[in-house]
PDB file of C-alpha atoms in Angstrom:
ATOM      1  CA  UNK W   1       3.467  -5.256  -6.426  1.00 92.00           C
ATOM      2  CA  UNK W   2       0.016  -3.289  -5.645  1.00 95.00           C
ATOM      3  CA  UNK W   3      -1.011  -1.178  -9.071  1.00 96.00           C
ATOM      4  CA  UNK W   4      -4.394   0.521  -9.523  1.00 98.00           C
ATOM      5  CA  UNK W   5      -4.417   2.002 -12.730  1.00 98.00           C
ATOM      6  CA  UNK W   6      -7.282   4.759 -13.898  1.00 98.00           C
ATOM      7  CA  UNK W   7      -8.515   5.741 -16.582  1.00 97.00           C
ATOM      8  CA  UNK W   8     -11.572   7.281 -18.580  1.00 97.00           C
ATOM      9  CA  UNK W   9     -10.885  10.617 -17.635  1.00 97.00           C
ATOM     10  CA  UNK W  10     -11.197  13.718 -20.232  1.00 97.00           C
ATOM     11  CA  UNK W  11     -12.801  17.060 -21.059  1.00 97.00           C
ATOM     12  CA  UNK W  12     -16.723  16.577 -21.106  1.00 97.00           C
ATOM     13  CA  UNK W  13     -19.496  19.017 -21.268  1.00 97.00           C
ATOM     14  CA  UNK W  14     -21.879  19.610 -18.531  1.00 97.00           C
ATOM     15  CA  UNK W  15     -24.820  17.498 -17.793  1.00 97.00           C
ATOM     16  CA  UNK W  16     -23.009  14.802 -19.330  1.00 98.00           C
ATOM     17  CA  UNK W  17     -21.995  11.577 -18.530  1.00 98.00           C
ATOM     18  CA  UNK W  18     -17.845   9.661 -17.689  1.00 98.00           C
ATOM     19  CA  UNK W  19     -17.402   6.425 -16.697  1.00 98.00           C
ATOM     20  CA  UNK W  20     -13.929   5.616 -14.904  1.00 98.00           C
ATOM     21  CA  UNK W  21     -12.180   1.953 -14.414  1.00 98.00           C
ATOM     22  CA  UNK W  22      -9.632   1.202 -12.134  1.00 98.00           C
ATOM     23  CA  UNK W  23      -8.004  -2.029 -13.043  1.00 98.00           C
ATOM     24  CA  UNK W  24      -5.900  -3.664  -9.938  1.00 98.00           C
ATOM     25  CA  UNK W  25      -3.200  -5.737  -9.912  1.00 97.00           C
ATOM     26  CA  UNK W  26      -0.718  -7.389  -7.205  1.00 96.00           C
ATOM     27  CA  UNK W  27      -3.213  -8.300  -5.247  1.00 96.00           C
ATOM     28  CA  UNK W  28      -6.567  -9.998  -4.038  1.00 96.00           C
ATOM     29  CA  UNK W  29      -9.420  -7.860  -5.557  1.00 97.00           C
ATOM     30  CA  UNK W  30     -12.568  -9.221  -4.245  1.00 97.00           C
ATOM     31  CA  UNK W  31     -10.677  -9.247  -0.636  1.00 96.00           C
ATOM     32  CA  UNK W  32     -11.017  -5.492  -0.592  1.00 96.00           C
ATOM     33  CA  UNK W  33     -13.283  -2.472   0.015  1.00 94.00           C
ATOM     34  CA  UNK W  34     -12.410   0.283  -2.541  1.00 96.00           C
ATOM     35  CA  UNK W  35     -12.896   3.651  -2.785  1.00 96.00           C
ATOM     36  CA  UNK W  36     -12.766   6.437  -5.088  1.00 97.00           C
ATOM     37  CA  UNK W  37     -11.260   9.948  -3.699  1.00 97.00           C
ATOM     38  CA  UNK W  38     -11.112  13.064  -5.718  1.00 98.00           C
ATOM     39  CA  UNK W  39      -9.512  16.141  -5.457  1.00 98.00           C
ATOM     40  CA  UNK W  40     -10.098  19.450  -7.473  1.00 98.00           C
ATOM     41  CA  UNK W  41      -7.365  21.250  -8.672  1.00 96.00           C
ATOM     42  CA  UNK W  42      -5.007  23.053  -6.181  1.00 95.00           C
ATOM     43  CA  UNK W  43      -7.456  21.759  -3.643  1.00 96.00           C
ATOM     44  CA  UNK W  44      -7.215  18.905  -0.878  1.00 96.00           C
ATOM     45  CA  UNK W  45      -8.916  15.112  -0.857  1.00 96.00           C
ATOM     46  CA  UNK W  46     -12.503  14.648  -1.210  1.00 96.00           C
ATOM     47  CA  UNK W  47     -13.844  10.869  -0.665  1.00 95.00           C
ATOM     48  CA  UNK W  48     -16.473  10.534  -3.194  1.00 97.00           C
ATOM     49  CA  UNK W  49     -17.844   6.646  -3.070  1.00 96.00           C
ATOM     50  CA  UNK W  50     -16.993   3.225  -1.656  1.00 95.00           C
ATOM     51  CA  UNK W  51     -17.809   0.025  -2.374  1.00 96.00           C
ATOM     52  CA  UNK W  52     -17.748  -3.648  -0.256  1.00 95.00           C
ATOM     53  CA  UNK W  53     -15.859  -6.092  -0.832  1.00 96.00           C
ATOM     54  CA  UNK W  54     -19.040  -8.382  -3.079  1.00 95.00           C
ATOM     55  CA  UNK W  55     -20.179  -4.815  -4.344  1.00 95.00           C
ATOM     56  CA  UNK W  56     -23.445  -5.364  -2.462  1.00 96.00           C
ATOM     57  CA  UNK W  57     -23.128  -2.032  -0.184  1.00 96.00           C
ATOM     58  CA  UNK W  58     -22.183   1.217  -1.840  1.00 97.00           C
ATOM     59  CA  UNK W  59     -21.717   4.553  -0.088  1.00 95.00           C
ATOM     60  CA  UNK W  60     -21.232   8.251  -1.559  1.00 95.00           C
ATOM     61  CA  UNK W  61     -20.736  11.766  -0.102  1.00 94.00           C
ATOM     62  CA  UNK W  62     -23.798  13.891  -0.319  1.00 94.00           C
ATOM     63  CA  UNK W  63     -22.111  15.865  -2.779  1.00 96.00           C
ATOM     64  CA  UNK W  64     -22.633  12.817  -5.866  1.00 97.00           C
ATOM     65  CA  UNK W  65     -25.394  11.287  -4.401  1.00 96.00           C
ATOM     66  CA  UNK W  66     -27.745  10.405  -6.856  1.00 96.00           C
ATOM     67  CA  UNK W  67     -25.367  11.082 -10.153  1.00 98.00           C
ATOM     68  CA  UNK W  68     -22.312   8.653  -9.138  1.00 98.00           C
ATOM     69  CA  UNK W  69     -22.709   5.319  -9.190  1.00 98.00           C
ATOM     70  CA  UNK W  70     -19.697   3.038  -8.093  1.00 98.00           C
ATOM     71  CA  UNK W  71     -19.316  -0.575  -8.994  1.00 98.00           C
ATOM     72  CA  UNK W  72     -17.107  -3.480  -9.334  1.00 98.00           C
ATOM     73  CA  UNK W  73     -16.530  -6.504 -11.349  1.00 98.00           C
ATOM     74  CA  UNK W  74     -14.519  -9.363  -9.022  1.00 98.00           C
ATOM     75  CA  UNK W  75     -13.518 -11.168 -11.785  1.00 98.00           C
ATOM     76  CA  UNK W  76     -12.165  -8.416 -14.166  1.00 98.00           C
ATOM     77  CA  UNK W  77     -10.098  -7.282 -10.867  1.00 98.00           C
ATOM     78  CA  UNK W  78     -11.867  -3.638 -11.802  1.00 98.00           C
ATOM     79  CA  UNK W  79     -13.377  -1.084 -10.066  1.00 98.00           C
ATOM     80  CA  UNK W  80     -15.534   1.557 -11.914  1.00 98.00           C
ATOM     81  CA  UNK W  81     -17.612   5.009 -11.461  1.00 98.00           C
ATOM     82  CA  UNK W  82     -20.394   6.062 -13.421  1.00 98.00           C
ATOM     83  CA  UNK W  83     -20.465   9.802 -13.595  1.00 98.00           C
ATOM     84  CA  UNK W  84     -23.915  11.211 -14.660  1.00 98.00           C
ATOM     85  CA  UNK W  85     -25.350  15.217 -14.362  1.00 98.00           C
ATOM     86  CA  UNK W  86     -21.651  16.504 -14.393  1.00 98.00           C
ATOM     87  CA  UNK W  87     -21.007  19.526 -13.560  1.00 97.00           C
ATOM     88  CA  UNK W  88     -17.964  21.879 -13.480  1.00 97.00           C
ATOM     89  CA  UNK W  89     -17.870  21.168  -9.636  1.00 97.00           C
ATOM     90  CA  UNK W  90     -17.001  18.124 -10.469  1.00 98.00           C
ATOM     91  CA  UNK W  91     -13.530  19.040 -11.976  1.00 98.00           C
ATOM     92  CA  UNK W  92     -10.624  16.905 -10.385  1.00 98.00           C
ATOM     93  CA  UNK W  93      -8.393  14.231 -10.797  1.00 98.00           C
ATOM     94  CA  UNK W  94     -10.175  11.057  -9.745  1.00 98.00           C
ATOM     95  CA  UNK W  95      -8.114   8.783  -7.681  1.00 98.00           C
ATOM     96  CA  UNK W  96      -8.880   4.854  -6.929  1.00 97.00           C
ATOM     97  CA  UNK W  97      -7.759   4.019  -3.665  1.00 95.00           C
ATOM     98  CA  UNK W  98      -7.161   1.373  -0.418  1.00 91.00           C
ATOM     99  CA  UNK W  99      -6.182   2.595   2.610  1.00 84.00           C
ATOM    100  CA  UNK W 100      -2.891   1.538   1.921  1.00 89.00           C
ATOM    101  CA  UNK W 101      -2.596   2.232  -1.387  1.00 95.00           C
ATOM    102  CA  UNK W 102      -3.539   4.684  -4.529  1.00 96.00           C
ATOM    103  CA  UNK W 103      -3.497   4.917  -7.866  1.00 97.00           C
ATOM    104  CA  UNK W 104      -1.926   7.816 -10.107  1.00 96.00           C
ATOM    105  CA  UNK W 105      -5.151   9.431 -10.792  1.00 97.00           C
ATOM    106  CA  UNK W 106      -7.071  10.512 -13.840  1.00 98.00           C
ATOM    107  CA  UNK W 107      -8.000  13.969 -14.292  1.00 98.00           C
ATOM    108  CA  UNK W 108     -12.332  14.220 -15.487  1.00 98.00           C
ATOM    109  CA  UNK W 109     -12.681  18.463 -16.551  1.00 98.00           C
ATOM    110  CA  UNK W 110     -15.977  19.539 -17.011  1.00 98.00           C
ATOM    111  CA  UNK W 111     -16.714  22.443 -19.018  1.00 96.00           C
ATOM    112  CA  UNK W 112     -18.557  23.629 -22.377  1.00 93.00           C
TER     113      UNK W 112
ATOM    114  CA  UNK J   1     -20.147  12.243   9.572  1.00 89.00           C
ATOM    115  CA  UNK J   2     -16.873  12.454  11.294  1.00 95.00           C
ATOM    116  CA  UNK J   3     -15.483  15.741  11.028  1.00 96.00           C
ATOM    117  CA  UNK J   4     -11.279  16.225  10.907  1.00 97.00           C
ATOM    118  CA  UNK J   5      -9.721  19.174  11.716  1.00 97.00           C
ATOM    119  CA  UNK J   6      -6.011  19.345  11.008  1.00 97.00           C
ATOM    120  CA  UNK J   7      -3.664  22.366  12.000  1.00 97.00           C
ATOM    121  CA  UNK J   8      -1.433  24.128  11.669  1.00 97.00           C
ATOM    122  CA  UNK J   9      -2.531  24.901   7.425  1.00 97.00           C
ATOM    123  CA  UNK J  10       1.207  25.617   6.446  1.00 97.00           C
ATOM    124  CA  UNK J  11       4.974  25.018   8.347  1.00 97.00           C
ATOM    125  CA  UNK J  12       8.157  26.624   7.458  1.00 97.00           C
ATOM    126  CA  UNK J  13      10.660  24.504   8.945  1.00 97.00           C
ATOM    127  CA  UNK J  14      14.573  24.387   8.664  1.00 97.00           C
ATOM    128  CA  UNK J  15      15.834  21.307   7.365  1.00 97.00           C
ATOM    129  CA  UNK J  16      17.164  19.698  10.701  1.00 97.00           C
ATOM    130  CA  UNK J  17      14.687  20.702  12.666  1.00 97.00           C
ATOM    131  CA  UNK J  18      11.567  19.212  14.144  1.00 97.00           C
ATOM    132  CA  UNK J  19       7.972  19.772  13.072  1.00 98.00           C
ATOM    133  CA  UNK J  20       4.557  18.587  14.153  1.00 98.00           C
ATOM    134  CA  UNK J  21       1.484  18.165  12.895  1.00 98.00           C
ATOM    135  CA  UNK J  22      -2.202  17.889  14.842  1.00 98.00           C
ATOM    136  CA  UNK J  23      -5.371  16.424  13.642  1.00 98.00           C
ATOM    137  CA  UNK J  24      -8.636  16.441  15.665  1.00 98.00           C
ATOM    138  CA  UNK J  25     -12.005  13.796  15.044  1.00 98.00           C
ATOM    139  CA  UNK J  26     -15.491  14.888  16.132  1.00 97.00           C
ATOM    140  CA  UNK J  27     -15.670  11.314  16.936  1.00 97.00           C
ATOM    141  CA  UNK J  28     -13.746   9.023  18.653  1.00 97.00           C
ATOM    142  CA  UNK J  29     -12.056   6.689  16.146  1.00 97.00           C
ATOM    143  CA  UNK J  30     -10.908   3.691  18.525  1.00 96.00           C
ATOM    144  CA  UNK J  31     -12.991   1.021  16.813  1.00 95.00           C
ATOM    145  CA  UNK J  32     -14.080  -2.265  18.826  1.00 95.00           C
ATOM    146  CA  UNK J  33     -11.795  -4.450  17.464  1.00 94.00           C
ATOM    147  CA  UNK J  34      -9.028  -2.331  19.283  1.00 95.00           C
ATOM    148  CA  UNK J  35      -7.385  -0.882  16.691  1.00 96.00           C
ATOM    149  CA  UNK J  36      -7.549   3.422  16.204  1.00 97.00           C
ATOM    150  CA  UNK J  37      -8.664   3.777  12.319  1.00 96.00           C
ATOM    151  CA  UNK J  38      -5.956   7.185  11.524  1.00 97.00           C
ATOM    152  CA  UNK J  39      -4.158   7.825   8.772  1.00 97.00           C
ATOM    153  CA  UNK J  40      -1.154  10.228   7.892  1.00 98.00           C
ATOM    154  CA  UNK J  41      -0.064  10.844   3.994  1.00 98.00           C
ATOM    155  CA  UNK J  42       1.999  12.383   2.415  1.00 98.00           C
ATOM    156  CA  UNK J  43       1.450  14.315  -0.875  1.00 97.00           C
ATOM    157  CA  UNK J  44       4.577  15.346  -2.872  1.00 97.00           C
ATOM    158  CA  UNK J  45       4.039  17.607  -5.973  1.00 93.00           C
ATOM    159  CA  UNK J  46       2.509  16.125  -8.715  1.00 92.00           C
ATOM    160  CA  UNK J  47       1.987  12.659  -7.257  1.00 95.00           C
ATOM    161  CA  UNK J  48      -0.895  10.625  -5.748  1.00 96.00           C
ATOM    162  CA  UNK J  49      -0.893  10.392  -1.934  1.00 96.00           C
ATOM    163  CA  UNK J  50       1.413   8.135  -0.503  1.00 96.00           C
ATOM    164  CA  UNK J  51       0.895   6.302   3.120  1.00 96.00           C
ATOM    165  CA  UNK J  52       2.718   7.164   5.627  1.00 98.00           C
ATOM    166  CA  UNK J  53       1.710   6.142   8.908  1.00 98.00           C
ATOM    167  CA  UNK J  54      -1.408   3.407   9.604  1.00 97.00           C
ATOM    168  CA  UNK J  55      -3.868   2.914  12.329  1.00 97.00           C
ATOM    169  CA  UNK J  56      -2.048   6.225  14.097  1.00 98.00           C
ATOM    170  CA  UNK J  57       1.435   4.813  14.785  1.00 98.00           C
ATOM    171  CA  UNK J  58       2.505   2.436  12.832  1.00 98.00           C
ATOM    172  CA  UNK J  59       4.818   3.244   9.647  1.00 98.00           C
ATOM    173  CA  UNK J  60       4.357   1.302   6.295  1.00 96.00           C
ATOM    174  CA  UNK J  61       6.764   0.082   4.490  1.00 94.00           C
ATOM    175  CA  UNK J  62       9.988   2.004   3.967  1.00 95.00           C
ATOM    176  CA  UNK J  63       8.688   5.048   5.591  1.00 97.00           C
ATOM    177  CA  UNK J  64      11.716   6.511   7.916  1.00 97.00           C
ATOM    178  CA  UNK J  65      11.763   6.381  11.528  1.00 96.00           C
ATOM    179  CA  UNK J  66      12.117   9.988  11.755  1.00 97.00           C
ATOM    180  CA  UNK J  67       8.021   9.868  11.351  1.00 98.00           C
ATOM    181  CA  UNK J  68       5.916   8.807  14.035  1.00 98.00           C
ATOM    182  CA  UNK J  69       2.802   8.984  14.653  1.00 98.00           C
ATOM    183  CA  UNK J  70       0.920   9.356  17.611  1.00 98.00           C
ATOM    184  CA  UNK J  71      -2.280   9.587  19.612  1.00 97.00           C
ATOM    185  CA  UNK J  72      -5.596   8.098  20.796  1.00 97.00           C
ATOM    186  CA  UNK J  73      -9.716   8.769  20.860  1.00 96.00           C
ATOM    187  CA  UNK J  74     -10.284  11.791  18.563  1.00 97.00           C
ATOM    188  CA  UNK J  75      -6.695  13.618  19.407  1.00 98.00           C
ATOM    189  CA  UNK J  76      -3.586  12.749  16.863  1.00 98.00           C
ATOM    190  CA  UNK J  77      -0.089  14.012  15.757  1.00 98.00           C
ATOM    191  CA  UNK J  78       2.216  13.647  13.221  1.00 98.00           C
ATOM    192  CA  UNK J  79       5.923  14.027  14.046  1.00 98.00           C
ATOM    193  CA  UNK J  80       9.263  14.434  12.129  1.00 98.00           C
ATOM    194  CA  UNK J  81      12.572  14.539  14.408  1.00 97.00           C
ATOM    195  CA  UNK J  82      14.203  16.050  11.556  1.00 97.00           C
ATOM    196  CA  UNK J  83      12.945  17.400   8.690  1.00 98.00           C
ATOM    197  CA  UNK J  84      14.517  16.868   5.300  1.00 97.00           C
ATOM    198  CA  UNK J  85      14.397  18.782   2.028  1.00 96.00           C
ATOM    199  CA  UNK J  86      12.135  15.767   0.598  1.00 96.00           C
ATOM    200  CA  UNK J  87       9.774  15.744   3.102  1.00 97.00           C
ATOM    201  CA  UNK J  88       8.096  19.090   1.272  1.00 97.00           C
ATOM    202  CA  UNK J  89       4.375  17.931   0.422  1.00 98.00           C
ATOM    203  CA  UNK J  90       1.528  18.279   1.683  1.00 98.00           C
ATOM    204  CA  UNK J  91       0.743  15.885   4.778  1.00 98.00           C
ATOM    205  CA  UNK J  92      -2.711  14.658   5.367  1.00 98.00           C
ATOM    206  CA  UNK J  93      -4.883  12.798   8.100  1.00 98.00           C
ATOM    207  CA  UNK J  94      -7.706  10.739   7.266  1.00 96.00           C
ATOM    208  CA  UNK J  95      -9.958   9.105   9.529  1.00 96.00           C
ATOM    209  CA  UNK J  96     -11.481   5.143   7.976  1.00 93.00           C
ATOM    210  CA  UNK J  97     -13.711   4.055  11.357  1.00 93.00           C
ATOM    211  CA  UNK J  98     -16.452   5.834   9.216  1.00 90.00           C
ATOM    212  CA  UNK J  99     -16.007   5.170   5.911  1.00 88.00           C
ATOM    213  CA  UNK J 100     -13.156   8.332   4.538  1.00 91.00           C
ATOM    214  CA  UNK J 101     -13.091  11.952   5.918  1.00 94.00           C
ATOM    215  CA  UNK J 102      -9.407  13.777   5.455  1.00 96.00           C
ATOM    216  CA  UNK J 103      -7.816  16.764   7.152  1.00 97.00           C
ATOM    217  CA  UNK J 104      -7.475  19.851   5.118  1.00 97.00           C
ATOM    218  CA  UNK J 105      -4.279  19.429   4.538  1.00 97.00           C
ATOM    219  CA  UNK J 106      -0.924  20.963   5.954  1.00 98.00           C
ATOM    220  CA  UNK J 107       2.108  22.450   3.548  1.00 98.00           C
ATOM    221  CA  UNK J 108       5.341  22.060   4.064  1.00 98.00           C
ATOM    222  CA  UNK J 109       7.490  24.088   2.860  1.00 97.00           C
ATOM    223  CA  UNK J 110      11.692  23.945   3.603  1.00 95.00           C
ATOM    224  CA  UNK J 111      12.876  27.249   5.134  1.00 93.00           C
TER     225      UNK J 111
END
């Protein structure tokens, strides 16, 4: 079955820097756009970055632009997101996500 | 950017008993290939979002028939016939025809 598993996530300081992987399994990676979504605590879903299918277009919201960076590698069946400049704004659980399906989240907390 | 605005924020509804959801686009979000890119979830406490309803009416897999999903251009609904005590969550829409915007999010709670 479909599993995207996160992880990376912990306490960090601000103006530091996370990096998150997603591994998938159960299905065809490299068929598949991917997205990360985040969503701050008590607080509703935020899309953060996307990537294509090849990794050769990347999108993110306004609010990362310039400090996230998402990637993939096809043949590792992972998808990652470099996290640069954090700051406690940043706080939530970080989800990798399909349309149809999402992983369990991991939870990035920034503060001194 | 497409902007979604989903109402009511909270329901209160006897288990039984219908409820409805509504979720407005700025945009239209019938794409050219035909298909209407909405989404409905489903967030129960302490879990990721699961799917609920694709492309505005069609239910994924083992989702009951007691939700349907509805709608066209930039004007959508989520309804349950009947609710039940584990539909409590949080329900959100979420438009894909431009890459991911979501709903604010609607409670509910069992009366």
């Amino acid at each position: 079955q479909v599993q995207l598993v996160e992880s990376g996530g912990g306490v960090v300081q601000p103006g530091r820097s996370l990096r998150l992987s997603c591994a998938a399994s159960g299905f065809t990676f490299s068929n598949h756009a991917m997205h990360w979504v985040r969503q701050a605590p008590g607080k509703g879903l935020e899309w953060v970055a996307a990537i294509s299918t090849d990794g050769t277009n990347r999108y993110s919201a306004d609010s990362v632009k310039g400090r996230f960076t998402i990637s993939r590698d096809n043949a590792k069946n992972t998808l990652y997101l470099e996290m640069n400049s954090l700051r406690g704004e940043d706080t939530a659980v970080y989800y990798c996500a399909r349309v149809f399906y999402w992983g369990q989240g991991t939870l990035v907390t920034v503060s001194s | 950017d497409v902007v979604v605005t989903q109402t009511p924020l909270s329901l209160s509804v006897t288990p039984g008993q219908p409820a409805s959801i509504s979720c407005k686009t700025s945009q239209s979000l019938l794409h050219s290939d035909g298909k209407t890119y909405l989404y409905w979830y489903l967030q129960k406490p302490g879990q990721s979002p699961q799917l609920l309803i694709y492309e505005t009416s069609n239910r994924f897999s083992g989702v009951p028939d007691r939700f349907i999903g509805s709608g066209s251009g930039t004007d959508f609904t989520l309804k349950i016939s009947r609710v039940e005590a584990e539909d409590v969550g949080v329900y959100y829409c979420m438009q894909s025809i431009q890459l991911y915007t979501f709903g604010q999010g609607t409670k509910l709670e069992i009366k």
